[in-house]
């Protein structure tokens, strides 16, 4: 997955303008333009790194004049104490970019780490781990990129990617069969239809209506096993709702194709990374 530079730059500029406004009162009054320092990123925990190139770009945009050397690239495992990157150059740039770069790097690494843990838990099954649209406004592409860095896959990027009939669509329109039929008559041949179902009765209706993907919403493992048997490969099955580290393996063993987790992006714990400036002798 390759993110566009203009998209990344827009996010960084928005974050920097929020953090600095028009001056950094501390740094601009303490240090002059000629002051130079060396610094480094150190991992404070074990996990998967993600966002290091974006962190590097922060320093280029905030002031430049910094040499940034990456030791560990995105998608790689890091251990507590590892030196992720080293920097040297303008102290003003290093201090002004520190928080913005770390906020992005820690958040994306947290998502990658959480995703990796989930993919390891389902290893050996046929289930793939995916994200959802439960992302932070303006950061969706960064968060979805982080999921792929952790070994997961992406669900829809946005509402234009595919047709997905959730419970409110179905309840508002009057039923699964009618809604699928109405969509089939209007959408292009490249667009798939996913239908969210809450029970086996709705599953059977979605199958009869010709759904391409069926989301099993908040079903227990016994219900999911039954759904897999009934479907018998006629549609892809997605498990969603109340899935945790404790039960994800059991869910995967039911035979579903997809396990989607909003928690990968909406409630992830940041990965602990620090930037340290080397003390002047």
mmCIF file of C-alpha atoms in Angstrom:
data_model
loop_
_atom_site.group_PDB
_atom_site.id
_atom_site.type_symbol
_atom_site.label_atom_id
_atom_site.label_comp_id
_atom_site.label_asym_id
_atom_site.label_seq_id
_atom_site.Cartn_x
_atom_site.Cartn_y
_atom_site.Cartn_z
ATOM 1 C CA UNK A 1 0.000 0.000 0.000
ATOM 2 C CA UNK A 2 1.475 3.348 -1.093
ATOM 3 C CA UNK A 3 0.123 6.573 0.367
ATOM 4 C CA UNK A 4 0.206 9.736 -1.749
ATOM 5 C CA UNK A 5 2.739 12.322 -0.608
ATOM 6 C CA UNK A 6 0.247 15.184 -0.961
ATOM 7 C CA UNK A 7 -2.185 13.414 1.376
ATOM 8 C CA UNK A 8 0.551 12.816 3.955
ATOM 9 C CA UNK A 9 1.788 16.392 3.691
ATOM 10 C CA UNK A 10 -1.710 17.800 4.238
ATOM 11 C CA UNK A 11 -2.084 15.785 7.453
ATOM 12 C CA UNK A 12 1.329 16.864 8.706
ATOM 13 C CA UNK A 13 0.715 20.537 7.934
ATOM 14 C CA UNK A 14 -2.653 20.441 9.706
ATOM 15 C CA UNK A 15 -1.055 18.814 12.763
ATOM 16 C CA UNK A 16 1.852 21.275 12.829
ATOM 17 C CA UNK A 17 -0.396 24.319 12.531
ATOM 18 C CA UNK A 18 -2.469 22.960 15.413
ATOM 19 C CA UNK A 19 0.623 22.376 17.558
ATOM 20 C CA UNK A 20 2.796 25.397 16.748
ATOM 21 C CA UNK A 21 0.362 28.003 15.466
ATOM 22 C CA UNK A 22 2.816 30.793 14.529
ATOM 23 C CA UNK A 23 5.773 30.364 16.942
ATOM 24 C CA UNK A 24 7.223 27.862 19.389
ATOM 25 C CA UNK A 25 7.628 30.154 22.390
ATOM 26 C CA UNK A 26 10.147 27.908 24.133
ATOM 27 C CA UNK A 27 12.345 26.797 21.241
ATOM 28 C CA UNK A 28 12.367 30.045 19.255
ATOM 29 C CA UNK A 29 13.417 32.070 22.287
ATOM 30 C CA UNK A 30 15.917 29.544 23.628
ATOM 31 C CA UNK A 31 17.914 28.470 20.580
ATOM 32 C CA UNK A 32 19.184 30.212 17.458
ATOM 33 C CA UNK A 33 19.169 28.889 13.897
ATOM 34 C CA UNK A 34 22.758 27.669 14.107
ATOM 35 C CA UNK A 35 22.266 25.353 17.081
ATOM 36 C CA UNK A 36 22.817 21.688 16.154
ATOM 37 C CA UNK A 37 21.987 18.447 17.993
ATOM 38 C CA UNK A 38 21.938 14.692 17.583
ATOM 39 C CA UNK A 39 18.873 12.664 18.518
ATOM 40 C CA UNK A 40 17.389 9.182 18.218
ATOM 41 C CA UNK A 41 14.133 7.257 18.466
ATOM 42 C CA UNK A 42 14.101 4.400 20.982
ATOM 43 C CA UNK A 43 11.407 1.730 21.343
ATOM 44 C CA UNK A 44 9.991 1.424 24.865
ATOM 45 C CA UNK A 45 8.140 -1.826 24.144
ATOM 46 C CA UNK A 46 7.999 -4.758 21.697
ATOM 47 C CA UNK A 47 5.828 -4.445 18.612
ATOM 48 C CA UNK A 48 5.532 -3.615 14.914
ATOM 49 C CA UNK A 49 6.812 -0.295 13.579
ATOM 50 C CA UNK A 50 4.729 1.834 11.240
ATOM 51 C CA UNK A 51 4.890 5.473 10.138
ATOM 52 C CA UNK A 52 8.647 6.062 10.229
ATOM 53 C CA UNK A 53 8.781 7.659 6.762
ATOM 54 C CA UNK A 54 5.955 9.985 7.782
ATOM 55 C CA UNK A 55 7.842 10.929 10.958
ATOM 56 C CA UNK A 56 10.847 11.749 8.786
ATOM 57 C CA UNK A 57 8.686 13.944 6.563
ATOM 58 C CA UNK A 58 7.477 15.919 9.584
ATOM 59 C CA UNK A 59 10.994 17.230 10.177
ATOM 60 C CA UNK A 60 11.402 18.103 6.498
ATOM 61 C CA UNK A 61 8.241 20.189 6.564
ATOM 62 C CA UNK A 62 8.635 21.845 9.961
ATOM 63 C CA UNK A 63 12.075 23.273 9.254
ATOM 64 C CA UNK A 64 14.371 20.944 7.355
ATOM 65 C CA UNK A 65 18.133 20.882 7.922
ATOM 66 C CA UNK A 66 17.975 17.467 9.637
ATOM 67 C CA UNK A 67 19.655 14.253 8.550
ATOM 68 C CA UNK A 68 17.244 11.404 9.334
ATOM 69 C CA UNK A 69 18.566 7.842 9.183
ATOM 70 C CA UNK A 70 16.072 4.969 9.446
ATOM 71 C CA UNK A 71 17.330 1.786 11.107
ATOM 72 C CA UNK A 72 14.041 -0.149 11.121
ATOM 73 C CA UNK A 73 11.470 0.191 8.295
ATOM 74 C CA UNK A 74 7.683 -0.058 8.449
ATOM 75 C CA UNK A 75 6.254 -3.506 9.065
ATOM 76 C CA UNK A 76 9.278 -4.799 10.946
ATOM 77 C CA UNK A 77 9.313 -6.053 14.521
ATOM 78 C CA UNK A 78 11.038 -3.906 17.132
ATOM 79 C CA UNK A 79 12.159 -4.847 20.611
ATOM 80 C CA UNK A 80 12.292 -2.685 23.711
ATOM 81 C CA UNK A 81 15.511 -0.677 23.590
ATOM 82 C CA UNK A 82 15.937 -0.818 19.804
ATOM 83 C CA UNK A 83 17.161 2.393 18.169
ATOM 84 C CA UNK A 84 14.609 2.952 15.436
ATOM 85 C CA UNK A 85 16.192 5.994 13.787
ATOM 86 C CA UNK A 86 18.908 8.581 14.352
ATOM 87 C CA UNK A 87 18.773 12.285 13.565
ATOM 88 C CA UNK A 88 21.251 15.143 13.434
ATOM 89 C CA UNK A 89 20.957 18.790 12.492
ATOM 90 C CA UNK A 90 18.914 21.826 13.482
ATOM 91 C CA UNK A 91 17.870 21.635 17.130
ATOM 92 C CA UNK A 92 14.959 23.948 16.404
ATOM 93 C CA UNK A 93 13.633 21.547 13.779
ATOM 94 C CA UNK A 94 14.078 18.535 16.031
ATOM 95 C CA UNK A 95 12.195 20.130 18.920
ATOM 96 C CA UNK A 96 9.406 21.640 16.828
ATOM 97 C CA UNK A 97 8.712 18.380 15.018
ATOM 98 C CA UNK A 98 9.150 16.064 17.998
ATOM 99 C CA UNK A 99 5.563 15.785 19.230
ATOM 100 C CA UNK A 100 3.807 15.756 15.862
ATOM 101 C CA UNK A 101 6.150 13.081 14.499
ATOM 102 C CA UNK A 102 5.815 10.936 17.620
ATOM 103 C CA UNK A 103 2.019 11.266 17.745
ATOM 104 C CA UNK A 104 1.760 9.875 14.212
ATOM 105 C CA UNK A 105 4.468 7.231 14.652
ATOM 106 C CA UNK A 106 3.133 5.949 17.980
ATOM 107 C CA UNK A 107 -0.465 5.801 16.772
ATOM 108 C CA UNK A 108 0.331 3.993 13.533
ATOM 109 C CA UNK A 109 2.718 1.586 15.269
ATOM 110 C CA UNK A 110 0.017 0.850 17.846
ATOM 111 C CA UNK A 111 -2.402 -0.123 15.072
ATOM 112 C CA UNK A 112 0.218 -2.258 13.313
ATOM 113 C CA UNK A 113 1.123 -3.981 16.572
ATOM 114 C CA UNK A 114 -2.489 -4.727 17.482
ATOM 115 C CA UNK A 115 -3.193 -6.015 13.977
ATOM 116 C CA UNK A 116 -0.134 -8.257 14.026
ATOM 117 C CA UNK A 117 -1.258 -9.777 17.314
ATOM 118 C CA UNK A 118 -4.656 -10.608 15.827
ATOM 119 C CA UNK A 119 -3.186 -12.098 12.648
ATOM 120 C CA UNK A 120 -0.909 -14.298 14.756
ATOM 121 C CA UNK A 121 -3.884 -15.500 16.794
ATOM 122 C CA UNK A 122 -5.743 -16.700 13.665
ATOM 123 C CA UNK A 123 -2.676 -18.169 11.934
ATOM 124 C CA UNK A 124 -3.374 -21.561 10.382
ATOM 125 C CA UNK A 125 -7.061 -20.799 9.740
ATOM 126 C CA UNK A 126 -8.687 -19.515 6.552
ATOM 127 C CA UNK A 127 -9.774 -16.237 8.152
ATOM 128 C CA UNK A 128 -8.298 -12.860 7.224
ATOM 129 C CA UNK A 129 -8.230 -9.960 9.698
ATOM 130 C CA UNK A 130 -9.572 -6.648 8.393
ATOM 131 C CA UNK A 131 -10.291 -3.151 9.658
ATOM 132 C CA UNK A 132 -13.564 -1.195 9.337
ATOM 133 C CA UNK A 133 -14.633 2.402 8.618
ATOM 134 C CA UNK A 134 -14.474 3.164 12.357
ATOM 135 C CA UNK A 135 -11.490 5.462 11.884
ATOM 136 C CA UNK A 136 -10.491 8.900 13.137
ATOM 137 C CA UNK A 137 -11.712 11.689 10.812
ATOM 138 C CA UNK A 138 -8.983 12.707 8.370
ATOM 139 C CA UNK A 139 -6.665 9.831 9.311
ATOM 140 C CA UNK A 140 -8.362 6.883 7.617
ATOM 141 C CA UNK A 141 -5.696 6.192 4.993
ATOM 142 C CA UNK A 142 -2.908 6.348 7.595
ATOM 143 C CA UNK A 143 -4.789 3.976 9.862
ATOM 144 C CA UNK A 144 -5.623 1.551 7.073
ATOM 145 C CA UNK A 145 -2.015 1.607 5.901
ATOM 146 C CA UNK A 146 -0.960 0.731 9.452
ATOM 147 C CA UNK A 147 -3.318 -2.272 9.397
ATOM 148 C CA UNK A 148 -1.569 -3.600 6.288
ATOM 149 C CA UNK A 149 1.839 -3.024 7.910
ATOM 150 C CA UNK A 150 0.677 -5.307 10.723
ATOM 151 C CA UNK A 151 -0.308 -8.057 8.305
ATOM 152 C CA UNK A 152 -4.041 -7.306 8.112
ATOM 153 C CA UNK A 153 -6.195 -6.346 5.167
ATOM 154 C CA UNK A 154 -8.465 -3.425 4.456
ATOM 155 C CA UNK A 155 -12.253 -3.419 4.358
ATOM 156 C CA UNK A 156 -13.956 -0.600 2.421
ATOM 157 C CA UNK A 157 -12.004 2.648 2.284
ATOM 158 C CA UNK A 158 -15.220 4.627 1.975
ATOM 159 C CA UNK A 159 -18.858 4.427 0.955
ATOM 160 C CA UNK A 160 -17.957 4.535 -2.748
ATOM 161 C CA UNK A 161 -16.011 1.261 -2.628
ATOM 162 C CA UNK A 162 -18.894 -1.164 -2.469
ATOM 163 C CA UNK A 163 -22.528 -1.619 -1.514
ATOM 164 C CA UNK A 164 -23.079 -2.701 2.062
ATOM 165 C CA UNK A 165 -26.590 -3.149 3.393
ATOM 166 C CA UNK A 166 -26.437 -2.709 7.147
ATOM 167 C CA UNK A 167 -29.360 -3.130 9.519
ATOM 168 C CA UNK A 168 -30.536 0.476 9.169
ATOM 169 C CA UNK A 169 -30.537 0.291 5.344
ATOM 170 C CA UNK A 170 -32.535 -2.930 5.472
ATOM 171 C CA UNK A 171 -34.982 -1.700 8.102
ATOM 172 C CA UNK A 172 -35.468 1.603 6.259
ATOM 173 C CA UNK A 173 -36.035 -0.025 2.862
ATOM 174 C CA UNK A 174 -38.251 -2.844 4.052
ATOM 175 C CA UNK A 175 -36.220 -6.025 3.819
ATOM 176 C CA UNK A 176 -33.113 -7.779 2.538
ATOM 177 C CA UNK A 177 -34.588 -9.201 -0.660
ATOM 178 C CA UNK A 178 -36.119 -5.924 -1.783
ATOM 179 C CA UNK A 179 -32.956 -3.930 -0.977
ATOM 180 C CA UNK A 180 -30.597 -6.312 -2.808
ATOM 181 C CA UNK A 181 -32.889 -6.362 -5.859
ATOM 182 C CA UNK A 182 -33.069 -2.565 -5.938
ATOM 183 C CA UNK A 183 -29.301 -2.261 -5.758
ATOM 184 C CA UNK A 184 -28.669 -4.886 -8.440
ATOM 185 C CA UNK A 185 -30.814 -2.898 -10.849
ATOM 186 C CA UNK A 186 -28.725 0.256 -10.405
ATOM 187 C CA UNK A 187 -25.108 -0.557 -9.536
ATOM 188 C CA UNK A 188 -22.367 -1.401 -12.008
ATOM 189 C CA UNK A 189 -21.204 -4.939 -12.724
ATOM 190 C CA UNK A 190 -17.938 -4.383 -10.780
ATOM 191 C CA UNK A 191 -19.674 -3.537 -7.498
ATOM 192 C CA UNK A 192 -20.204 -6.260 -4.911
ATOM 193 C CA UNK A 193 -23.039 -6.282 -2.402
ATOM 194 C CA UNK A 194 -22.517 -7.156 1.257
ATOM 195 C CA UNK A 195 -25.476 -7.760 3.546
ATOM 196 C CA UNK A 196 -25.417 -7.619 7.337
ATOM 197 C CA UNK A 197 -27.520 -10.342 8.994
ATOM 198 C CA UNK A 198 -28.466 -10.840 12.612
ATOM 199 C CA UNK A 199 -29.693 -14.432 12.578
ATOM 200 C CA UNK A 200 -29.871 -17.599 10.477
ATOM 201 C CA UNK A 201 -33.233 -16.626 8.993
ATOM 202 C CA UNK A 202 -31.725 -13.417 7.597
ATOM 203 C CA UNK A 203 -28.689 -15.379 6.386
ATOM 204 C CA UNK A 204 -30.908 -17.630 4.302
ATOM 205 C CA UNK A 205 -32.705 -14.627 2.851
ATOM 206 C CA UNK A 206 -29.403 -12.923 1.967
ATOM 207 C CA UNK A 207 -28.202 -16.084 0.232
ATOM 208 C CA UNK A 208 -31.431 -16.390 -1.738
ATOM 209 C CA UNK A 209 -31.149 -12.730 -2.737
ATOM 210 C CA UNK A 210 -27.652 -13.342 -4.141
ATOM 211 C CA UNK A 211 -25.453 -11.391 -1.722
ATOM 212 C CA UNK A 212 -21.736 -11.591 -2.527
ATOM 213 C CA UNK A 213 -20.590 -11.135 1.076
ATOM 214 C CA UNK A 214 -22.595 -11.681 4.251
ATOM 215 C CA UNK A 215 -21.684 -10.111 7.578
ATOM 216 C CA UNK A 216 -22.602 -12.204 10.616
ATOM 217 C CA UNK A 217 -23.356 -9.484 13.144
ATOM 218 C CA UNK A 218 -22.749 -10.344 16.811
ATOM 219 C CA UNK A 219 -23.362 -14.064 16.313
ATOM 220 C CA UNK A 220 -21.877 -16.590 18.715
ATOM 221 C CA UNK A 221 -19.497 -19.292 17.489
ATOM 222 C CA UNK A 222 -22.173 -21.989 17.270
ATOM 223 C CA UNK A 223 -24.326 -19.739 15.079
ATOM 224 C CA UNK A 224 -21.331 -18.896 12.888
ATOM 225 C CA UNK A 225 -20.482 -22.580 12.411
ATOM 226 C CA UNK A 226 -24.055 -23.209 11.313
ATOM 227 C CA UNK A 227 -23.866 -20.226 8.951
ATOM 228 C CA UNK A 228 -20.686 -21.624 7.369
ATOM 229 C CA UNK A 229 -22.374 -24.998 6.828
ATOM 230 C CA UNK A 230 -25.486 -23.441 5.295
ATOM 231 C CA UNK A 231 -23.548 -21.070 3.040
ATOM 232 C CA UNK A 232 -21.182 -23.804 1.802
ATOM 233 C CA UNK A 233 -19.054 -21.333 -0.153
ATOM 234 C CA UNK A 234 -21.944 -19.570 -1.913
ATOM 235 C CA UNK A 235 -20.854 -16.244 -0.400
ATOM 236 C CA UNK A 236 -17.979 -14.923 1.653
ATOM 237 C CA UNK A 237 -18.782 -14.740 5.362
ATOM 238 C CA UNK A 238 -17.585 -11.933 7.599
ATOM 239 C CA UNK A 239 -17.679 -12.126 11.381
ATOM 240 C CA UNK A 240 -18.092 -8.812 13.183
ATOM 241 C CA UNK A 241 -19.027 -7.578 16.627
ATOM 242 C CA UNK A 242 -17.757 -8.371 20.134
ATOM 243 C CA UNK A 243 -14.551 -9.961 18.845
ATOM 244 C CA UNK A 244 -11.587 -9.769 21.227
ATOM 245 C CA UNK A 245 -8.102 -11.211 21.618
ATOM 246 C CA UNK A 246 -9.650 -13.872 23.850
ATOM 247 C CA UNK A 247 -12.185 -15.193 21.323
ATOM 248 C CA UNK A 248 -10.770 -14.325 17.879
ATOM 249 C CA UNK A 249 -9.158 -17.751 17.482
ATOM 250 C CA UNK A 250 -12.462 -19.497 18.217
ATOM 251 C CA UNK A 251 -14.203 -17.227 15.700
ATOM 252 C CA UNK A 252 -11.605 -18.033 13.036
ATOM 253 C CA UNK A 253 -12.031 -21.769 13.658
ATOM 254 C CA UNK A 254 -15.733 -21.560 12.741
ATOM 255 C CA UNK A 255 -14.663 -21.304 9.100
ATOM 256 C CA UNK A 256 -15.594 -17.668 8.368
ATOM 257 C CA UNK A 257 -13.562 -15.918 5.667
ATOM 258 C CA UNK A 258 -13.205 -12.483 7.234
ATOM 259 C CA UNK A 259 -12.964 -11.130 10.769
ATOM 260 C CA UNK A 260 -13.438 -7.356 10.926
ATOM 261 C CA UNK A 261 -12.461 -5.386 14.013
ATOM 262 C CA UNK A 262 -13.246 -1.722 14.565
ATOM 263 C CA UNK A 263 -11.007 -1.786 17.627
ATOM 264 C CA UNK A 264 -7.916 -1.956 15.409
ATOM 265 C CA UNK A 265 -8.388 1.723 14.610
ATOM 266 C CA UNK A 266 -10.894 3.309 16.988
ATOM 267 C CA UNK A 267 -9.508 2.233 20.362
ATOM 268 C CA UNK A 268 -5.926 1.191 19.800
ATOM 269 C CA UNK A 269 -3.200 1.761 22.395
ATOM 270 C CA UNK A 270 -0.306 3.885 21.175
ATOM 271 C CA UNK A 271 3.036 2.124 20.870
ATOM 272 C CA UNK A 272 5.584 3.648 23.253
ATOM 273 C CA UNK A 273 8.459 5.387 21.438
ATOM 274 C CA UNK A 274 10.624 8.243 22.725
ATOM 275 C CA UNK A 275 12.842 10.781 21.017
ATOM 276 C CA UNK A 276 16.010 11.534 22.963
ATOM 277 C CA UNK A 277 18.431 14.381 22.236
ATOM 278 C CA UNK A 278 21.998 13.532 23.122
ATOM 279 C CA UNK A 279 23.312 15.694 25.965
ATOM 280 C CA UNK A 280 25.888 18.299 25.022
ATOM 281 C CA UNK A 281 29.271 17.561 26.598
#
